[in-house]
Amino acid sequence: MKALLEALWERGRSAARGPWRHLWPAPLHERPRNRVYLRERMITLPLLAVVAAASFGWAYAGVRGDSAALRDSYAPALGGLADAQMSLRIADREAEHSLAAGESVRLSGIGKRYRTRTTRATQSLNQVSRSGALTTAERQELDVVSGLVVDYGTWIAFAQTNVGDPALRDAGLSYARSMLCSALAKGERSNDSHYPPCAAGPGGDGASDAVVDRISTLEDRLRARVGDRAELGAPVIAAGVVAALALGFLGCGLWRTQVFLRHRLRLPVSIPLLAAALPLLAVPFLTTDAVLAHRAQQRVVTTADALTHRTTPTVESTLDERPFDEPDPLLIASLDDDIADDLAGGRVSWLDGAAPWVAPAGVLCAALMYAALRGYRREYVLISRSGAAP
């Protein structure tokens, strides 16, 4: 009975160790058979290389792709929406002041800043539409906004034409302003008293159809997507964990295989396995690049919030009034530059374009490992058949 229990115990240990030996081979003092050991390594090391390269490459490409999307699409779109909103509010104030001058505006026209800012708002909306950051429904919403901006200009022109009749002039200006932004509740004050009070309300399918409200809604959606892009997410974290485990087992497996070859086959070093391990030297640099990119994305989220909530027409108009002064840090152009600088600094520049090559490099290393170990095993089998001891 005792012998039976010992036999069952040994069989259980062997069965449990079967899958584990592929990841963690038996130490040399247990004298594993050379041919069996080489066969296990020939399967395990290439498989670990492929798993590590695929998971690490996918996670690294995801982080790099998020930075590229923020730089090329989302940040320009947020800047364009903020610029359009501020430009329209500045233009509205200029129109009000010009129309208050009475008959002289009929000849001189509304101030140059009004024309410049309305044109700039239209251009900014067009750039946002081409940025690629909006969904199809949001682009349609933006087309509606562009149409409302045109209608706003039409009513300002109506007020200019009827500037001699205060009732018609005020009616045209009032209707144009109602298209621009929703009225504040009674007793509520604007956070920028020199410009028309525009409260950020629900736009689009919400209660308000005013231009500023619609733009604010689009800004909120974009900022939410910027935050999502800046988060690593569960899939990326899971891929990173898998890559770390696979790389750890792969590095240890390569080292122990080199020790095995030196002790059993009298090879000082396996050049093919050493060459296959060289790409592992790039892992710390790629990891550093990914960490820098993620930190830059977090800073972009903070700047995007400032771009939406801290820019005001008063600050933005200083660019027109004092173009040669030191730019205010809350200017839209300054915040756009901050985002560009953060994303440019959040990377190892000489690694640009490396992400698509991580997985192919892993497959190539796996093939090299398989070929080398297969050659060693084949050579050993030939020697064994000639009478060498196992």
PDB file of N, CA and C in Angstrom, residues 166-246:
ATOM      1  N   PRO A 166     -33.932 102.655 -34.645  1.00  0.00           N
ATOM      2  CA  PRO A 166     -33.466 101.964 -33.434  1.00  0.00           C
ATOM      3  C   PRO A 166     -34.231 100.691 -33.132  1.00  0.00           C
ATOM      4  N   ALA A 167     -35.535 100.672 -33.419  1.00  0.00           N
ATOM      5  CA  ALA A 167     -36.331  99.485 -33.109  1.00  0.00           C
ATOM      6  C   ALA A 167     -35.888  98.298 -33.959  1.00  0.00           C
ATOM      7  N   LEU A 168     -35.762  98.538 -35.279  1.00  0.00           N
ATOM      8  CA  LEU A 168     -35.331  97.449 -36.162  1.00  0.00           C
ATOM      9  C   LEU A 168     -33.883  97.053 -35.900  1.00  0.00           C
ATOM     10  N   ARG A 169     -33.033  98.052 -35.624  1.00  0.00           N
ATOM     11  CA  ARG A 169     -31.624  97.746 -35.343  1.00  0.00           C
ATOM     12  C   ARG A 169     -31.498  96.868 -34.100  1.00  0.00           C
ATOM     13  N   ASP A 170     -32.199  97.251 -33.043  1.00  0.00           N
ATOM     14  CA  ASP A 170     -32.111  96.477 -31.809  1.00  0.00           C
ATOM     15  C   ASP A 170     -32.746  95.098 -31.966  1.00  0.00           C
ATOM     16  N   ALA A 171     -33.806  95.031 -32.765  1.00  0.00           N
ATOM     17  CA  ALA A 171     -34.445  93.727 -32.987  1.00  0.00           C
ATOM     18  C   ALA A 171     -33.501  92.787 -33.726  1.00  0.00           C
ATOM     19  N   GLY A 172     -32.819  93.327 -34.769  1.00  0.00           N
ATOM     20  CA  GLY A 172     -31.875  92.491 -35.515  1.00  0.00           C
ATOM     21  C   GLY A 172     -30.724  92.034 -34.641  1.00  0.00           C
ATOM     22  N   LEU A 173     -30.161  92.956 -33.854  1.00  0.00           N
ATOM     23  CA  LEU A 173     -29.043  92.604 -32.979  1.00  0.00           C
ATOM     24  C   LEU A 173     -29.482  91.608 -31.904  1.00  0.00           C
ATOM     25  N   SER A 174     -30.670  91.810 -31.349  1.00  0.00           N
ATOM     26  CA  SER A 174     -31.164  90.918 -30.301  1.00  0.00           C
ATOM     27  C   SER A 174     -31.406  89.511 -30.845  1.00  0.00           C
ATOM     28  N   TYR A 175     -31.965  89.426 -32.045  1.00  0.00           N
ATOM     29  CA  TYR A 175     -32.226  88.103 -32.619  1.00  0.00           C
ATOM     30  C   TYR A 175     -30.917  87.395 -32.958  1.00  0.00           C
ATOM     31  N   ALA A 176     -29.951  88.168 -33.489  1.00  0.00           N
ATOM     32  CA  ALA A 176     -28.642  87.584 -33.794  1.00  0.00           C
ATOM     33  C   ALA A 176     -27.983  87.051 -32.522  1.00  0.00           C
ATOM     34  N   ARG A 177     -28.077  87.820 -31.441  1.00  0.00           N
ATOM     35  CA  ARG A 177     -27.452  87.390 -30.190  1.00  0.00           C
ATOM     36  C   ARG A 177     -28.154  86.171 -29.608  1.00  0.00           C
ATOM     37  N   SER A 178     -29.471  86.072 -29.805  1.00  0.00           N
ATOM     38  CA  SER A 178     -30.188  84.893 -29.313  1.00  0.00           C
ATOM     39  C   SER A 178     -29.771  83.637 -30.062  1.00  0.00           C
ATOM     40  N   MET A 179     -29.345  83.799 -31.303  1.00  0.00           N
ATOM     41  CA  MET A 179     -28.821  82.660 -32.052  1.00  0.00           C
ATOM     42  C   MET A 179     -27.433  82.278 -31.564  1.00  0.00           C
ATOM     43  N   LEU A 180     -26.695  83.272 -31.046  1.00  0.00           N
ATOM     44  CA  LEU A 180     -25.320  83.040 -30.623  1.00  0.00           C
ATOM     45  C   LEU A 180     -25.266  82.291 -29.303  1.00  0.00           C
ATOM     46  N   CYS A 181     -26.032  82.743 -28.295  1.00  0.00           N
ATOM     47  CA  CYS A 181     -25.960  82.085 -26.995  1.00  0.00           C
ATOM     48  C   CYS A 181     -27.285  82.220 -26.274  1.00  0.00           C
ATOM     49  N   SER A 182     -27.532  81.278 -25.395  1.00  0.00           N
ATOM     50  CA  SER A 182     -28.783  81.295 -24.642  1.00  0.00           C
ATOM     51  C   SER A 182     -28.718  82.362 -23.565  1.00  0.00           C
ATOM     52  N   ALA A 183     -29.876  82.929 -23.224  1.00  0.00           N
ATOM     53  CA  ALA A 183     -29.933  83.982 -22.209  1.00  0.00           C
ATOM     54  C   ALA A 183     -29.708  83.392 -20.827  1.00  0.00           C
ATOM     55  N   LEU A 184     -29.057  84.159 -19.980  1.00  0.00           N
ATOM     56  CA  LEU A 184     -28.860  83.739 -18.606  1.00  0.00           C
ATOM     57  C   LEU A 184     -30.148  83.936 -17.822  1.00  0.00           C
ATOM     58  N   ALA A 185     -30.257  83.179 -16.748  1.00  0.00           N
ATOM     59  CA  ALA A 185     -31.414  83.362 -15.877  1.00  0.00           C
ATOM     60  C   ALA A 185     -31.385  84.744 -15.242  1.00  0.00           C
ATOM     61  N   LYS A 186     -32.511  85.196 -14.834  1.00  0.00           N
ATOM     62  CA  LYS A 186     -32.596  86.541 -14.279  1.00  0.00           C
ATOM     63  C   LYS A 186     -31.734  86.656 -13.021  1.00  0.00           C
ATOM     64  N   GLY A 187     -30.937  87.702 -12.994  1.00  0.00           N
ATOM     65  CA  GLY A 187     -30.064  87.934 -11.857  1.00  0.00           C
ATOM     66  C   GLY A 187     -28.707  87.278 -11.986  1.00  0.00           C
ATOM     67  N   GLU A 188     -28.506  86.411 -13.013  1.00  0.00           N
ATOM     68  CA  GLU A 188     -27.219  85.742 -13.179  1.00  0.00           C
ATOM     69  C   GLU A 188     -26.293  86.647 -13.975  1.00  0.00           C
ATOM     70  N   ARG A 189     -25.033  86.656 -13.619  1.00  0.00           N
ATOM     71  CA  ARG A 189     -24.064  87.514 -14.284  1.00  0.00           C
ATOM     72  C   ARG A 189     -23.073  86.662 -15.059  1.00  0.00           C
ATOM     73  N   SER A 190     -22.585  87.234 -16.131  1.00  0.00           N
ATOM     74  CA  SER A 190     -21.572  86.545 -16.923  1.00  0.00           C
ATOM     75  C   SER A 190     -20.236  86.595 -16.201  1.00  0.00           C
ATOM     76  N   ASN A 191     -19.369  85.580 -16.452  1.00  0.00           N
ATOM     77  CA  ASN A 191     -18.041  85.592 -15.870  1.00  0.00           C
ATOM     78  C   ASN A 191     -17.099  86.514 -16.635  1.00  0.00           C
ATOM     79  N   ASP A 192     -17.607  87.165 -17.666  1.00  0.00           N
ATOM     80  CA  ASP A 192     -16.799  88.087 -18.462  1.00  0.00           C
ATOM     81  C   ASP A 192     -17.714  89.237 -18.868  1.00  0.00           C
ATOM     82  N   SER A 193     -17.831  90.238 -17.990  1.00  0.00           N
ATOM     83  CA  SER A 193     -18.890  91.239 -18.095  1.00  0.00           C
ATOM     84  C   SER A 193     -18.759  92.130 -19.318  1.00  0.00           C
ATOM     85  N   HIS A 194     -17.587  92.205 -19.936  1.00  0.00           N
ATOM     86  CA  HIS A 194     -17.418  93.066 -21.097  1.00  0.00           C
ATOM     87  C   HIS A 194     -17.971  92.444 -22.377  1.00  0.00           C
ATOM     88  N   TYR A 195     -18.348  91.204 -22.339  1.00  0.00           N
ATOM     89  CA  TYR A 195     -18.797  90.499 -23.535  1.00  0.00           C
ATOM     90  C   TYR A 195     -20.168  89.910 -23.301  1.00  0.00           C
ATOM     91  N   PRO A 196     -20.876  89.565 -24.377  1.00  0.00           N
ATOM     92  CA  PRO A 196     -22.238  89.034 -24.230  1.00  0.00           C
ATOM     93  C   PRO A 196     -22.236  87.795 -23.344  1.00  0.00           C
ATOM     94  N   PRO A 197     -23.163  87.773 -22.357  1.00  0.00           N
ATOM     95  CA  PRO A 197     -23.202  86.632 -21.424  1.00  0.00           C
ATOM     96  C   PRO A 197     -23.683  85.372 -22.117  1.00  0.00           C
ATOM     97  N   CYS A 198     -22.815  84.393 -22.238  1.00  0.00           N
ATOM     98  CA  CYS A 198     -23.162  83.115 -22.852  1.00  0.00           C
ATOM     99  C   CYS A 198     -22.979  82.016 -21.824  1.00  0.00           C
ATOM    100  N   ALA A 199     -24.066  81.441 -21.387  1.00  0.00           N
ATOM    101  CA  ALA A 199     -23.984  80.330 -20.445  1.00  0.00           C
ATOM    102  C   ALA A 199     -23.883  79.037 -21.229  1.00  0.00           C
ATOM    103  N   ALA A 200     -22.987  78.181 -20.795  1.00  0.00           N
ATOM    104  CA  ALA A 200     -22.836  76.885 -21.454  1.00  0.00           C
ATOM    105  C   ALA A 200     -24.021  76.006 -21.085  1.00  0.00           C
ATOM    106  N   GLY A 201     -24.949  75.850 -22.022  1.00  0.00           N
ATOM    107  CA  GLY A 201     -26.127  75.038 -21.777  1.00  0.00           C
ATOM    108  C   GLY A 201     -26.148  73.847 -22.700  1.00  0.00           C
ATOM    109  N   PRO A 202     -27.149  72.995 -22.582  1.00  0.00           N
ATOM    110  CA  PRO A 202     -27.222  71.812 -23.443  1.00  0.00           C
ATOM    111  C   PRO A 202     -27.517  72.205 -24.876  1.00  0.00           C
ATOM    112  N   GLY A 203     -26.723  71.778 -25.789  1.00  0.00           N
ATOM    113  CA  GLY A 203     -26.920  72.093 -27.194  1.00  0.00           C
ATOM    114  C   GLY A 203     -27.348  70.872 -27.977  1.00  0.00           C
ATOM    115  N   GLY A 204     -27.540  71.069 -29.264  1.00  0.00           N
ATOM    116  CA  GLY A 204     -27.898  69.950 -30.129  1.00  0.00           C
ATOM    117  C   GLY A 204     -29.267  69.426 -29.802  1.00  0.00           C
ATOM    118  N   ASP A 205     -29.296  68.190 -29.243  1.00  0.00           N
ATOM    119  CA  ASP A 205     -30.579  67.585 -28.915  1.00  0.00           C
ATOM    120  C   ASP A 205     -31.076  67.983 -27.530  1.00  0.00           C
ATOM    121  N   GLY A 206     -30.390  68.954 -26.865  1.00  0.00           N
ATOM    122  CA  GLY A 206     -30.822  69.421 -25.560  1.00  0.00           C
ATOM    123  C   GLY A 206     -31.832  70.539 -25.690  1.00  0.00           C
ATOM    124  N   ALA A 207     -31.910  71.355 -24.622  1.00  0.00           N
ATOM    125  CA  ALA A 207     -32.937  72.385 -24.582  1.00  0.00           C
ATOM    126  C   ALA A 207     -32.562  73.599 -25.402  1.00  0.00           C
ATOM    127  N   SER A 208     -31.272  73.837 -25.624  1.00  0.00           N
ATOM    128  CA  SER A 208     -30.851  75.054 -26.308  1.00  0.00           C
ATOM    129  C   SER A 208     -30.233  74.716 -27.654  1.00  0.00           C
ATOM    130  N   ASP A 209     -30.542  75.540 -28.659  1.00  0.00           N
ATOM    131  CA  ASP A 209     -29.973  75.367 -29.988  1.00  0.00           C
ATOM    132  C   ASP A 209     -29.024  76.496 -30.334  1.00  0.00           C
ATOM    133  N   ALA A 210     -28.598  77.268 -29.345  1.00  0.00           N
ATOM    134  CA  ALA A 210     -27.689  78.378 -29.607  1.00  0.00           C
ATOM    135  C   ALA A 210     -26.312  77.852 -30.011  1.00  0.00           C
ATOM    136  N   VAL A 211     -25.579  78.706 -30.756  1.00  0.00           N
ATOM    137  CA  VAL A 211     -24.290  78.297 -31.303  1.00  0.00           C
ATOM    138  C   VAL A 211     -23.311  77.939 -30.197  1.00  0.00           C
ATOM    139  N   VAL A 212     -23.167  78.808 -29.199  1.00  0.00           N
ATOM    140  CA  VAL A 212     -22.199  78.567 -28.137  1.00  0.00           C
ATOM    141  C   VAL A 212     -22.551  77.307 -27.354  1.00  0.00           C
ATOM    142  N   ASP A 213     -23.832  77.064 -27.131  1.00  0.00           N
ATOM    143  CA  ASP A 213     -24.238  75.863 -26.417  1.00  0.00           C
ATOM    144  C   ASP A 213     -23.890  74.604 -27.197  1.00  0.00           C
ATOM    145  N   ARG A 214     -24.113  74.647 -28.492  1.00  0.00           N
ATOM    146  CA  ARG A 214     -23.758  73.490 -29.322  1.00  0.00           C
ATOM    147  C   ARG A 214     -22.250  73.257 -29.319  1.00  0.00           C
ATOM    148  N   ILE A 215     -21.485  74.339 -29.423  1.00  0.00           N
ATOM    149  CA  ILE A 215     -20.029  74.198 -29.385  1.00  0.00           C
ATOM    150  C   ILE A 215     -19.574  73.660 -28.038  1.00  0.00           C
ATOM    151  N   SER A 216     -20.190  74.145 -26.948  1.00  0.00           N
ATOM    152  CA  SER A 216     -19.831  73.650 -25.617  1.00  0.00           C
ATOM    153  C   SER A 216     -20.107  72.160 -25.480  1.00  0.00           C
ATOM    154  N   THR A 217     -21.210  71.704 -26.066  1.00  0.00           N
ATOM    155  CA  THR A 217     -21.530  70.278 -26.028  1.00  0.00           C
ATOM    156  C   THR A 217     -20.475  69.462 -26.760  1.00  0.00           C
ATOM    157  N   LEU A 218     -20.068  69.938 -27.935  1.00  0.00           N
ATOM    158  CA  LEU A 218     -19.020  69.241 -28.686  1.00  0.00           C
ATOM    159  C   LEU A 218     -17.702  69.235 -27.915  1.00  0.00           C
ATOM    160  N   GLU A 219     -17.397  70.361 -27.243  1.00  0.00           N
ATOM    161  CA  GLU A 219     -16.172  70.416 -26.437  1.00  0.00           C
ATOM    162  C   GLU A 219     -16.210  69.392 -25.305  1.00  0.00           C
ATOM    163  N   ASP A 220     -17.343  69.261 -24.645  1.00  0.00           N
ATOM    164  CA  ASP A 220     -17.458  68.296 -23.548  1.00  0.00           C
ATOM    165  C   ASP A 220     -17.240  66.870 -24.051  1.00  0.00           C
ATOM    166  N   ARG A 221     -17.814  66.554 -25.195  1.00  0.00           N
ATOM    167  CA  ARG A 221     -17.638  65.206 -25.741  1.00  0.00           C
ATOM    168  C   ARG A 221     -16.175  64.953 -26.114  1.00  0.00           C
ATOM    169  N   LEU A 222     -15.546  65.957 -26.721  1.00  0.00           N
ATOM    170  CA  LEU A 222     -14.145  65.785 -27.107  1.00  0.00           C
ATOM    171  C   LEU A 222     -13.244  65.650 -25.887  1.00  0.00           C
ATOM    172  N   ARG A 223     -13.503  66.461 -24.864  1.00  0.00           N
ATOM    173  CA  ARG A 223     -12.672  66.360 -23.659  1.00  0.00           C
ATOM    174  C   ARG A 223     -12.830  64.987 -22.998  1.00  0.00           C
ATOM    175  N   ALA A 224     -14.045  64.436 -23.043  1.00  0.00           N
ATOM    176  CA  ALA A 224     -14.239  63.092 -22.492  1.00  0.00           C
ATOM    177  C   ALA A 224     -13.419  62.067 -23.267  1.00  0.00           C
ATOM    178  N   ARG A 225     -13.370  62.211 -24.588  1.00  0.00           N
ATOM    179  CA  ARG A 225     -12.580  61.271 -25.388  1.00  0.00           C
ATOM    180  C   ARG A 225     -11.089  61.479 -25.178  1.00  0.00           C
ATOM    181  N   VAL A 226     -10.674  62.728 -24.957  1.00  0.00           N
ATOM    182  CA  VAL A 226      -9.269  62.981 -24.638  1.00  0.00           C
ATOM    183  C   VAL A 226      -8.897  62.273 -23.334  1.00  0.00           C
ATOM    184  N   GLY A 227      -9.792  62.351 -22.328  1.00  0.00           N
ATOM    185  CA  GLY A 227      -9.542  61.651 -21.073  1.00  0.00           C
ATOM    186  C   GLY A 227      -9.462  60.143 -21.260  1.00  0.00           C
ATOM    187  N   ASP A 228     -10.323  59.607 -22.130  1.00  0.00           N
ATOM    188  CA  ASP A 228     -10.282  58.167 -22.402  1.00  0.00           C
ATOM    189  C   ASP A 228      -8.973  57.782 -23.079  1.00  0.00           C
ATOM    190  N   ARG A 229      -8.523  58.626 -24.004  1.00  0.00           N
ATOM    191  CA  ARG A 229      -7.262  58.346 -24.688  1.00  0.00           C
ATOM    192  C   ARG A 229      -6.075  58.392 -23.726  1.00  0.00           C
ATOM    193  N   ALA A 230      -6.151  59.258 -22.745  1.00  0.00           N
ATOM    194  CA  ALA A 230      -5.033  59.408 -21.803  1.00  0.00           C
ATOM    195  C   ALA A 230      -4.989  58.303 -20.761  1.00  0.00           C
ATOM    196  N   GLU A 231      -6.075  57.550 -20.605  1.00  0.00           N
ATOM    197  CA  GLU A 231      -6.078  56.427 -19.665  1.00  0.00           C
ATOM    198  C   GLU A 231      -5.525  55.181 -20.363  1.00  0.00           C
ATOM    199  N   LEU A 232      -4.782  54.392 -19.602  1.00  0.00           N
ATOM    200  CA  LEU A 232      -4.203  53.177 -20.194  1.00  0.00           C
ATOM    201  C   LEU A 232      -5.281  52.169 -20.575  1.00  0.00           C
ATOM    202  N   GLY A 233      -6.266  52.005 -19.737  1.00  0.00           N
ATOM    203  CA  GLY A 233      -7.329  51.059 -20.038  1.00  0.00           C
ATOM    204  C   GLY A 233      -6.954  49.637 -19.642  1.00  0.00           C
ATOM    205  N   ALA A 234      -7.971  48.821 -19.355  1.00  0.00           N
ATOM    206  CA  ALA A 234      -7.747  47.438 -18.904  1.00  0.00           C
ATOM    207  C   ALA A 234      -7.038  46.586 -19.957  1.00  0.00           C
ATOM    208  N   PRO A 235      -7.394  46.674 -21.259  1.00  0.00           N
ATOM    209  CA  PRO A 235      -6.683  45.833 -22.232  1.00  0.00           C
ATOM    210  C   PRO A 235      -5.190  46.124 -22.304  1.00  0.00           C
ATOM    211  N   VAL A 236      -4.808  47.414 -22.272  1.00  0.00           N
ATOM    212  CA  VAL A 236      -3.392  47.757 -22.339  1.00  0.00           C
ATOM    213  C   VAL A 236      -2.663  47.284 -21.088  1.00  0.00           C
ATOM    214  N   ILE A 237      -3.287  47.450 -19.920  1.00  0.00           N
ATOM    215  CA  ILE A 237      -2.667  46.997 -18.679  1.00  0.00           C
ATOM    216  C   ILE A 237      -2.493  45.476 -18.695  1.00  0.00           C
ATOM    217  N   ALA A 238      -3.526  44.764 -19.154  1.00  0.00           N
ATOM    218  CA  ALA A 238      -3.432  43.306 -19.220  1.00  0.00           C
ATOM    219  C   ALA A 238      -2.322  42.874 -20.181  1.00  0.00           C
ATOM    220  N   ALA A 239      -2.245  43.532 -21.332  1.00  0.00           N
ATOM    221  CA  ALA A 239      -1.181  43.200 -22.282  1.00  0.00           C
ATOM    222  C   ALA A 239       0.190  43.490 -21.694  1.00  0.00           C
ATOM    223  N   GLY A 240       0.304  44.576 -20.937  1.00  0.00           N
ATOM    224  CA  GLY A 240       1.577  44.894 -20.301  1.00  0.00           C
ATOM    225  C   GLY A 240       1.989  43.847 -19.280  1.00  0.00           C
ATOM    226  N   VAL A 241       1.021  43.344 -18.497  1.00  0.00           N
ATOM    227  CA  VAL A 241       1.322  42.307 -17.504  1.00  0.00           C
ATOM    228  C   VAL A 241       1.768  41.026 -18.195  1.00  0.00           C
ATOM    229  N   VAL A 242       1.037  40.643 -19.250  1.00  0.00           N
ATOM    230  CA  VAL A 242       1.416  39.433 -19.998  1.00  0.00           C
ATOM    231  C   VAL A 242       2.813  39.588 -20.584  1.00  0.00           C
ATOM    232  N   ALA A 243       3.090  40.766 -21.148  1.00  0.00           N
ATOM    233  CA  ALA A 243       4.410  41.003 -21.736  1.00  0.00           C
ATOM    234  C   ALA A 243       5.505  40.940 -20.681  1.00  0.00           C
ATOM    235  N   ALA A 244       5.254  41.520 -19.505  1.00  0.00           N
ATOM    236  CA  ALA A 244       6.269  41.500 -18.443  1.00  0.00           C
ATOM    237  C   ALA A 244       6.573  40.069 -17.999  1.00  0.00           C
ATOM    238  N   LEU A 245       5.520  39.258 -17.808  1.00  0.00           N
ATOM    239  CA  LEU A 245       5.732  37.869 -17.404  1.00  0.00           C
ATOM    240  C   LEU A 245       6.468  37.087 -18.484  1.00  0.00           C
ATOM    241  N   ALA A 246       6.025  37.264 -19.735  1.00  0.00           N
ATOM    242  CA  ALA A 246       6.666  36.524 -20.827  1.00  0.00           C
ATOM    243  C   ALA A 246       8.125  36.941 -20.995  1.00  0.00           C
TER     244      ALA A 246
END
